[in-house]
Short mmCIF file of C-alpha atoms in Angstrom, two decimals:
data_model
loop_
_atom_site.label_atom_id
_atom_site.label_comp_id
_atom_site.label_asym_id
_atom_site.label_seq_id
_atom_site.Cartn_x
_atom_site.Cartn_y
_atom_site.Cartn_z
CA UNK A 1 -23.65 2.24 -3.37
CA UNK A 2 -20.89 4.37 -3.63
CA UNK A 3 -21.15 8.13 -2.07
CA UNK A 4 -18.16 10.47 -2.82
CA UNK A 5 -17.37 13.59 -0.52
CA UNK A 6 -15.31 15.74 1.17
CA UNK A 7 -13.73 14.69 4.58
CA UNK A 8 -14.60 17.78 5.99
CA UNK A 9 -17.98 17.34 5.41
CA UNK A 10 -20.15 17.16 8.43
CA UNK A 11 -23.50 16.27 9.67
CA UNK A 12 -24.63 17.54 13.12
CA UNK A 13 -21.21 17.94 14.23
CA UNK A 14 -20.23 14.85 13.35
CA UNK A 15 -18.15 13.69 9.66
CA UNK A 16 -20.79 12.75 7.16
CA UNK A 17 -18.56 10.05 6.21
CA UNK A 18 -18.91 8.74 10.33
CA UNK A 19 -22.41 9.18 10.20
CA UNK A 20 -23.44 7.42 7.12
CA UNK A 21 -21.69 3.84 8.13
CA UNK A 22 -23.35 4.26 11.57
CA UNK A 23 -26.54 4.43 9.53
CA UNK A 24 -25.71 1.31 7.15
CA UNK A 25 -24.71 -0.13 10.23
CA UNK A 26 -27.61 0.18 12.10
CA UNK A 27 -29.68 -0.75 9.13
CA UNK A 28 -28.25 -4.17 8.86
CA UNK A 29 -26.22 -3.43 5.96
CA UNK A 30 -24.07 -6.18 4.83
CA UNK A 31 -20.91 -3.80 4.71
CA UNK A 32 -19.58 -0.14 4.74
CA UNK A 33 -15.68 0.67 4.08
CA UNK A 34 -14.41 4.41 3.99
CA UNK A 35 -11.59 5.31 1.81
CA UNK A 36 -9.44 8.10 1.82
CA UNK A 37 -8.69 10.04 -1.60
CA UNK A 38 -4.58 11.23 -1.76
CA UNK A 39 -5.99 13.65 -4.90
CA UNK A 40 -8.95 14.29 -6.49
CA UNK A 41 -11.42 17.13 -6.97
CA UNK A 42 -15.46 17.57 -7.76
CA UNK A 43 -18.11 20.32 -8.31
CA UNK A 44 -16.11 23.50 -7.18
CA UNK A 45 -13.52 21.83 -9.70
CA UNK A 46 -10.21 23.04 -6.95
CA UNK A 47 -8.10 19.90 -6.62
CA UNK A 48 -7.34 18.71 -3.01
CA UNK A 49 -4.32 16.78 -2.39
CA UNK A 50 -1.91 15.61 0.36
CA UNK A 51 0.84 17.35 -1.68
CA UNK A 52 -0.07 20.85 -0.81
CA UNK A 53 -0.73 21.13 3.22
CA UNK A 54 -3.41 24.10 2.27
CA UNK A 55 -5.27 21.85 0.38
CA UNK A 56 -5.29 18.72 2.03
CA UNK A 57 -8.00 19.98 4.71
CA UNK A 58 -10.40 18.56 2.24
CA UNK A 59 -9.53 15.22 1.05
CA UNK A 60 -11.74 13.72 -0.80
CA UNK A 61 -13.69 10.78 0.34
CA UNK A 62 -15.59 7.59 -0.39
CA UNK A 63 -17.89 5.58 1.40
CA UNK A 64 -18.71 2.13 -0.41
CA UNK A 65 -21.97 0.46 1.12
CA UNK A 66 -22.44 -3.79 -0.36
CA UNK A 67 -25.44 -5.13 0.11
CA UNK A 68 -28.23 -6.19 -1.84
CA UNK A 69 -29.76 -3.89 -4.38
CA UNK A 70 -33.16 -3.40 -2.68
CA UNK A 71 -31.41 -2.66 0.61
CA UNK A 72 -29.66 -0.41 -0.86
CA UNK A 73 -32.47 1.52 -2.09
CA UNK A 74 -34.00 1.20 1.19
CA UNK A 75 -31.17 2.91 2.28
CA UNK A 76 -30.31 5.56 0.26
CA UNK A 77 -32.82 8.03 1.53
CA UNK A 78 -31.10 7.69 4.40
CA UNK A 79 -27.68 8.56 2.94
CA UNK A 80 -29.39 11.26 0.87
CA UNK A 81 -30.64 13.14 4.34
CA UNK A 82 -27.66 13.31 5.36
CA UNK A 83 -25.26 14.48 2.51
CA UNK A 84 -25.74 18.38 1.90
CA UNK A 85 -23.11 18.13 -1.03
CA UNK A 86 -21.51 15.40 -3.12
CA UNK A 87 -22.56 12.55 -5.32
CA UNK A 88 -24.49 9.33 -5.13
CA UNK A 89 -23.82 6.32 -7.26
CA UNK A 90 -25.39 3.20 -7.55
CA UNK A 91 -23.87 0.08 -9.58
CA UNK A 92 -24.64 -3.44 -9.89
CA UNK A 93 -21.84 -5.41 -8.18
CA UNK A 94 -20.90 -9.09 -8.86
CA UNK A 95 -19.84 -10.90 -5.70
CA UNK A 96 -16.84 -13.39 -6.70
CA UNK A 97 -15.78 -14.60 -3.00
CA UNK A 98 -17.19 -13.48 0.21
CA UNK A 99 -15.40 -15.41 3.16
CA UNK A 100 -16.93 -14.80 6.90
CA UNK A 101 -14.97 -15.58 10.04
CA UNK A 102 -16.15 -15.01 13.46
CA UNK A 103 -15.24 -16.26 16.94
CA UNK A 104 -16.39 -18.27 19.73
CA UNK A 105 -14.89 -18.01 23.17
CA UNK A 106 -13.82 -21.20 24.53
CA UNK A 107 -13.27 -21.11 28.59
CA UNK A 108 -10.05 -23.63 27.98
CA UNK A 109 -8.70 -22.44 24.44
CA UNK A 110 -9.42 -18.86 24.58
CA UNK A 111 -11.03 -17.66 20.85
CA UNK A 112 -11.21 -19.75 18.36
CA UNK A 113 -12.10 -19.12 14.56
CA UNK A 114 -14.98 -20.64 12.87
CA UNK A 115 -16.78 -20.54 9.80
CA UNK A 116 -20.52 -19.79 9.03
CA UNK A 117 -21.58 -23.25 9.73
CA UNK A 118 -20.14 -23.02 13.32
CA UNK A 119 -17.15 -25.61 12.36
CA UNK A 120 -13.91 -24.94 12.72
#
C-alpha cells in the first residue's frame, strides 16, 4: 500500500503521514517507511519543490505500508479515515530478500546480533 500526500497534511493536530505508521504500527503491520518528495505535484496540479522556499511548505509525501495483501485491506479503512485528501494505491509486491536482525542483551558481552532462529 502506497498513500501519497502532502507533508502538511494533518490529522487531529498531528501529520497524517505520523499518524498513519502509528496505525500500521499498532496493527501489526509488517513495515511502514515515509519518504520525502524533493518535487512533485497532485490534484490542485501547483508543483511543490525544495527549489522555491514558497513552495516547499508542502512537499509531497509517501507512506509505503508491506505486508500481506489481506492485512493490507484490513488496514486500509484505517488509512482511509484518516486521509481527508490524497491518493491510495494498492499493488502486488514480490518479496526478493527480507533479512531480520534483532538483539539480545548479554550481561557479559553487552548486545549481540542474532538471526530469526535465535543463532548468532
Amino acid at each position: 500500500m502506497t498513500v501519497y500526500l502532502g507533508e502538511s497534511d494533518q490529522y487531529r493536530h498531528h501529520p497524517v503521514y505520523t499518524e498513519i505508521v502509528h496505525r500500521a504500527h499498532r496493527a501489526g503491520l509488517a513495515g511502514a517507511s515515509v519518504f520525502r518528495g524533493i518535487e512533485g505535484f497532485g490534484g490542485t496540479s501547483l508543483i511543490h519543490t525544495t527549489r522555491l522556499l514558497d513552495l516547499a511548505e508542502d512537499l509531497p509525501v509517501a507512506v509505503v505500508i508491506i505486508d500481506e495483501e489481506r492485512r493490507i485491506r484490513a488496514f486500509l479503512p484505517q488509512a482511509e479515515e484518516v486521509l481527508a485528501q490524497g491518493l491510495i494505491t494498492l499493488d502486488p509486491v514480490e518479496v526478493v530478500t527480507h533479512r531480520v536482525v534483532t538483539h539480545r542483551v548479554d550481561a557479559a558481552d553487552g548486545v549481540t546480533p542474532i538471526d530469526q532462529e535465535g543463532e548468532n
